[in-house]
Coordinates of C-alpha atoms in Angstrom, one line a residue:
X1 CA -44.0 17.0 96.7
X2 CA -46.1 20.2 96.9
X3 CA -44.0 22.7 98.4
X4 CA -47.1 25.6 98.6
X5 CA -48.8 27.6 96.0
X6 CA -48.0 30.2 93.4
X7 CA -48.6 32.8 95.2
X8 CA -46.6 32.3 98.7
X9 CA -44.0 30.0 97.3
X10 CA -42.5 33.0 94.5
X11 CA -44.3 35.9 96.2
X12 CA -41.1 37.8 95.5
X13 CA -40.7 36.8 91.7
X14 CA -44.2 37.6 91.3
X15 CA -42.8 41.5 92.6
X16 CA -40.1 41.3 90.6
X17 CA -42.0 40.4 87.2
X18 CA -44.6 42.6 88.1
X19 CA -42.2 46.0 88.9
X20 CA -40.5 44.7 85.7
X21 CA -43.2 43.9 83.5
X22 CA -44.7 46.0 80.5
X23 CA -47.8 43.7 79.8
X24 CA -51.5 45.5 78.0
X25 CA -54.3 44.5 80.7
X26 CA -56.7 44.7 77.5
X27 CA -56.3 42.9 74.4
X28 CA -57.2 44.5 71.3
X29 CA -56.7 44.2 67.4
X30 CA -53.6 46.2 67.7
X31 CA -51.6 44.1 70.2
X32 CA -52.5 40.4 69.7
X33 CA -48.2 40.0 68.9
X34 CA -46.3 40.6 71.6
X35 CA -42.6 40.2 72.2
X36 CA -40.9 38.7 75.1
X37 CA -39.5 40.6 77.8
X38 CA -36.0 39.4 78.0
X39 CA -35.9 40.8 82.0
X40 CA -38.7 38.6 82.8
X41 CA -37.1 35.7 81.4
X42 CA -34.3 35.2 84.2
X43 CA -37.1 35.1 87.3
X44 CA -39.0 32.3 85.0
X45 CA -36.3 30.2 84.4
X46 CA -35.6 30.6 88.4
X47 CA -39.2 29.2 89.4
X48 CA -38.7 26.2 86.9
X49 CA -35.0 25.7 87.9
X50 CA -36.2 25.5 91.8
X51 CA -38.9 23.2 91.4
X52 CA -37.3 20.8 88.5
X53 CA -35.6 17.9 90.5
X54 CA -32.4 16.3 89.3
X55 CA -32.8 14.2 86.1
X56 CA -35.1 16.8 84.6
X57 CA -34.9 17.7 80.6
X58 CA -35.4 16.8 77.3
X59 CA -35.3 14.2 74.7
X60 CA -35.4 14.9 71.0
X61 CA -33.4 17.8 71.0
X62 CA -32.6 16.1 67.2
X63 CA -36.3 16.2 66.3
X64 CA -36.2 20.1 67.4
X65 CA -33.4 21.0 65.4
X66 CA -34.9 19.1 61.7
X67 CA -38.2 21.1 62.7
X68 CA -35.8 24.6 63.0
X69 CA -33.6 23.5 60.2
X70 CA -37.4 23.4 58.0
X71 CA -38.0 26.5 59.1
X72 CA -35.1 28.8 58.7
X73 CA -35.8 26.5 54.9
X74 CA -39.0 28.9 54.8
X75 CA -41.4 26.3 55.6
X76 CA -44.2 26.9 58.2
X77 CA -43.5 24.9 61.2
X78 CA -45.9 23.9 64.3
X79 CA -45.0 22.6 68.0
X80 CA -48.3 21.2 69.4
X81 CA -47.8 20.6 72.8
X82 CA -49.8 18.8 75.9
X83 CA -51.0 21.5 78.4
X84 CA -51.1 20.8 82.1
X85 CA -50.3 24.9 84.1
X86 CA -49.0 28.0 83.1
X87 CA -45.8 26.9 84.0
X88 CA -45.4 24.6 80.6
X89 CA -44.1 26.7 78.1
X90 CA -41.6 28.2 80.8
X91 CA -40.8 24.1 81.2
X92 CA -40.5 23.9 77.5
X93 CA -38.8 26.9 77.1
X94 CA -35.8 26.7 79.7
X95 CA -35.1 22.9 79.0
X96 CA -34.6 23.6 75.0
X97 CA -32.3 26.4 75.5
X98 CA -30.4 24.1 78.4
X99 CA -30.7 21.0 76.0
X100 CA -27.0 21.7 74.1
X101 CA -26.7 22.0 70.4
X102 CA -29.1 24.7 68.7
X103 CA -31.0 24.3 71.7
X104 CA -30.5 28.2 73.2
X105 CA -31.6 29.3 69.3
X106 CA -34.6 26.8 69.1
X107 CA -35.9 28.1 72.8
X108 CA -35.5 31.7 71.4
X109 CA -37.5 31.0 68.5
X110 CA -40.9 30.1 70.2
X111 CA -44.1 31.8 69.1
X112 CA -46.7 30.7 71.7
X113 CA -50.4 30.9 70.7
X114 CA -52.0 32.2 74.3
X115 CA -55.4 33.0 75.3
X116 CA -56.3 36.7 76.5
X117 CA -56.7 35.4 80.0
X118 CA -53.7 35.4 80.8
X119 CA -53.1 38.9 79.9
X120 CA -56.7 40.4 81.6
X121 CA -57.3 38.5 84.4
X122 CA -54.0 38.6 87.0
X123 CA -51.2 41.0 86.6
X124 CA -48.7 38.3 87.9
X125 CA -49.7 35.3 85.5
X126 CA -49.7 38.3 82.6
X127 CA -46.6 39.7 83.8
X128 CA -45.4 35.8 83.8
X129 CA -46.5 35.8 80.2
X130 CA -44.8 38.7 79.3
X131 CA -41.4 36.5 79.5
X132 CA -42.4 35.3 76.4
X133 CA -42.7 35.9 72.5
X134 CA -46.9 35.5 71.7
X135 CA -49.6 35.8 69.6
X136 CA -53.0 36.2 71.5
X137 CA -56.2 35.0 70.7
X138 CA -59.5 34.8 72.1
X139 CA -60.2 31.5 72.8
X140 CA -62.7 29.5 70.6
X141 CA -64.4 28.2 73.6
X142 CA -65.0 31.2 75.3
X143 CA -66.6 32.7 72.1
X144 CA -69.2 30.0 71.8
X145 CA -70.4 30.5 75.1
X146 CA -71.3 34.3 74.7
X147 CA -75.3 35.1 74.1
X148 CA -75.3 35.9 70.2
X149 CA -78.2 38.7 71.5
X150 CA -76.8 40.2 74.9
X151 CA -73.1 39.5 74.0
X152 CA -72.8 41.4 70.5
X153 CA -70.1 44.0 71.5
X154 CA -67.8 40.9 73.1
X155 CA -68.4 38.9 69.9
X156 CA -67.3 41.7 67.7
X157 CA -64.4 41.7 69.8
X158 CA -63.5 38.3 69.9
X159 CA -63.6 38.2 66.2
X160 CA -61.8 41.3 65.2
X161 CA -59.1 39.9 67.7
X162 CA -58.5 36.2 65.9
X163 CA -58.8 37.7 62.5
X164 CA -55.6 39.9 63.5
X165 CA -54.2 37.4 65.3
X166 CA -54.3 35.3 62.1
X167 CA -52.3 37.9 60.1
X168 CA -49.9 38.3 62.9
X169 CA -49.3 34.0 62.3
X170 CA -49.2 34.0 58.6
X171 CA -46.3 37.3 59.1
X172 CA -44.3 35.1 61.4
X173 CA -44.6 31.6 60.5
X174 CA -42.3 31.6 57.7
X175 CA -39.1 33.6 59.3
X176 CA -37.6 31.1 61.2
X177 CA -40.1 30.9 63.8
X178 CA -41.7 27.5 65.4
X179 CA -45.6 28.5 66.3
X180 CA -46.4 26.8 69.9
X181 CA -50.0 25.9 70.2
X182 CA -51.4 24.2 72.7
X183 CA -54.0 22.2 70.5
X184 CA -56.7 21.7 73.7
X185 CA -57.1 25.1 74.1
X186 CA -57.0 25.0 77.7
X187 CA -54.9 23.6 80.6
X188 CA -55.8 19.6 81.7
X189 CA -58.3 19.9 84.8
X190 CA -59.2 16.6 86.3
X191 CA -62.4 17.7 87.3
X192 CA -63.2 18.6 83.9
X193 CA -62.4 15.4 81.6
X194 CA -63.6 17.7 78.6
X195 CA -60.5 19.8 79.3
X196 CA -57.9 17.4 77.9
X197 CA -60.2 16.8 74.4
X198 CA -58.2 18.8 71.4
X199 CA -60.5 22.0 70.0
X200 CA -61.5 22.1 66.5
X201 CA -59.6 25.2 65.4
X202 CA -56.5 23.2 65.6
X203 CA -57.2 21.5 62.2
X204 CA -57.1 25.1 60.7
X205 CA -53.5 25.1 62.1
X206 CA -52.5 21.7 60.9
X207 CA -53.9 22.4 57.1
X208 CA -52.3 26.0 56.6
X209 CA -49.0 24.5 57.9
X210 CA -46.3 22.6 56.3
X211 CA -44.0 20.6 59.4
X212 CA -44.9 19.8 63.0
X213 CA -43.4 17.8 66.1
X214 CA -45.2 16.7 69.3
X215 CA -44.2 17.6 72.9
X216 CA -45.5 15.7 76.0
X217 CA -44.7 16.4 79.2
X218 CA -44.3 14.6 82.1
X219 CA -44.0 15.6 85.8
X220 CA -46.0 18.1 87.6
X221 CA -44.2 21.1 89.3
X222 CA -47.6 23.4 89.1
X223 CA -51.1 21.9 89.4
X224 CA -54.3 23.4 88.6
X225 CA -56.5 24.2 91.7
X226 CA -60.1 25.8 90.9
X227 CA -59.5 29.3 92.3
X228 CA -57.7 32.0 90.9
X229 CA -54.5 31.0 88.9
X230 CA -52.4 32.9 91.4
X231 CA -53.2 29.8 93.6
X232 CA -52.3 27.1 91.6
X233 CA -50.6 24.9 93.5
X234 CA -46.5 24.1 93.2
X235 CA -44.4 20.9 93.7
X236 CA -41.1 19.6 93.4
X237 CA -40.5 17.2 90.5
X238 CA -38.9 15.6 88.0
X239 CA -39.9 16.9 84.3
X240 CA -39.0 15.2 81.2
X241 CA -40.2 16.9 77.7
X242 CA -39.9 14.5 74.6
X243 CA -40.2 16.1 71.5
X244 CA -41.5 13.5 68.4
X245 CA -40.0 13.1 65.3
X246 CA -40.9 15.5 62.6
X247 CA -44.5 14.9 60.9
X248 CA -45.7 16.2 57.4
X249 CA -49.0 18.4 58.4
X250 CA -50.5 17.6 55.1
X251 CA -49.9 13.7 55.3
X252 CA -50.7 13.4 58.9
X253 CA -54.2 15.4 58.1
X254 CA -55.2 13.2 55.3
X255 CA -54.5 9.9 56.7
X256 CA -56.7 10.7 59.8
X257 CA -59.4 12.3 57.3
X258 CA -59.2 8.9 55.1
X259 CA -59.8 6.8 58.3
X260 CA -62.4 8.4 59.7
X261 CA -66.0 7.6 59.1
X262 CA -68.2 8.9 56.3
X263 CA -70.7 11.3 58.6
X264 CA -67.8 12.0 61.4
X265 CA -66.6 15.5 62.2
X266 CA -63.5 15.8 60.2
X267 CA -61.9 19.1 61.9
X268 CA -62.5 16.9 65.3
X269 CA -61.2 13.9 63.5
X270 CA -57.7 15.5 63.4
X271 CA -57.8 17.1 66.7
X272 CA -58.5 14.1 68.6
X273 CA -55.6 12.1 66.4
X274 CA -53.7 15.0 67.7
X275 CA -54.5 14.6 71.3
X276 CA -53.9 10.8 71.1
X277 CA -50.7 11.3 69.6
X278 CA -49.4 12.8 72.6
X279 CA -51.1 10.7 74.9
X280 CA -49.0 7.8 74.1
X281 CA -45.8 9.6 73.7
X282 CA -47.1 10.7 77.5
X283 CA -47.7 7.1 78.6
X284 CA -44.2 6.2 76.9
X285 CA -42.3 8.6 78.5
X286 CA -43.9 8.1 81.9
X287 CA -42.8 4.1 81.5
X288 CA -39.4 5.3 81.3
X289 CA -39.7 7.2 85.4
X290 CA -40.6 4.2 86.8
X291 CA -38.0 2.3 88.5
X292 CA -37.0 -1.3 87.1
X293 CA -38.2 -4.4 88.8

């Protein structure tokens, strides 16, 4: 059930993150890592907690705490999750820490993988951001569609920006963190079919890391309009994340290398294995909403 949008709906937790917020408006080599804001926190977890109907949570909380326990080990450790608003890893977040066991300590130990957008383009979504613990990046996509000639300032950019974003992933990944990367890059438009396909770079991920689980997620409590993010539309919901067992990176690269064909595109390869991975866990888990007959 929509209930309105972004933007009238939490007009006044968007002035509370923003009077509380301390977010750069320009992302540079020096400040791809930034650390959550514990003072945003609170007004996120409100949104989620007035939009998440009754019967909301998740499942695998078990499967989250193997990954944590591999990582506090000194392994590297990846959460690769579906991506459908700016709202997901606020879902994801909230209903770990609310999930019992380790979950408050798994929650807190997120490092999300964002795109720069959301820090330059709206001071709410950026101040929204700002809740949480990050490493930005300039997005793959958006680097392959600058002009190599007219664009050689931006490119420079771009780069200098992943290649410290890199070291600020190899610093963190093996202190007890879990690395949250959404592996399509980009949130699931349904005008856009090409939205929902996983991005090559995410094989990079999956080779220089050790452990990884799956998260789908199912029900929609902000959807995607095509106008400013600020007027993305909200509804009232149920969400359920499921979190998959624990998967060797290493085995689960080379089995989906060793099955695909001769002249295919092996970093694609993986990232499309990734991105039908979580579709089924999505179409599972949206079996289990639908009432018995």
């Amino acid at each position: 059930m929509m209930v309105g949008t972004l933007n009238t709906f939490f007009h006044d937790q968007i002035k509370r993150a923003i009077s509380t917020a301390n977010v750069p408006g320009v992302i540079t080599e020096d400040n791809v890592f930034q650390e959550g804001n514990p003072d945003i926190l609170p007004i996120l977890d409100e949104m989620v907690e007035t939009l998440a109907l009754e019967g909301s949570g998740l499942e695998g909380l078990e499967n989250l705490e193997d990954l944590y326990e591999k990582a506090e080990s000194g392994k590297s450790c990846l959460l690769l999750s579906e991506h459908y608003s700016n709202l997901d890893l606020s879902i994801v977040s909230l209903m770990t820490r609310k999930a019992g066991g380790r979950g408050n300590e798994i929650g807190n130990a997120f490092i999300a993988i964002a795109g720069m957008k959301l820090n330059e383009d709206n001071r709410a979504i950026a101040a929204f951001a700002g809740a949480y613990s990050r490493i930005v990046i300039y997005p793959s996509r958006t680097l392959q569609d600058l002009d190599p000639e007219k664009d050689k300032a931006e490119i420079l950019r771009g780069n200098a920006i992943n290649r410290a974003a890199m070291k600020a992933i190899i610093r963190n990944k093996y202190n007890g963190k879990l690395i949250l990367v959404f592996p399509s890059g980009t949130r699931y438009r349904p005008w856009a079919p090409e939205s929902k396909k996983g991005v090559r770079d995410i094989d990079a991920y999956i080779r220089s890391f050790d452990y990884m689980c799956f998260i789908a997620l199912n029900g929609q409590i902000m959807g995607v309009q095509k106008s400013n993010m600020i007027n993305d539309a909200v509804y009232k919901d149920m969400v359920r994340v499921t979190v998959s067992p624990v998967h060797s990176c290493n085995e689960f690269r080379n089995k989906v290398i060793s099955l695909a064909d001769e002249n295919e595109d092996k970093k694609q390869a993986v990232a499309d294995a990734i991105m039908n991975e979580l579709e089924k866990m999505h179409v599972t888990t949206e079996e289990k909403r639908l009432p018995s007959t």
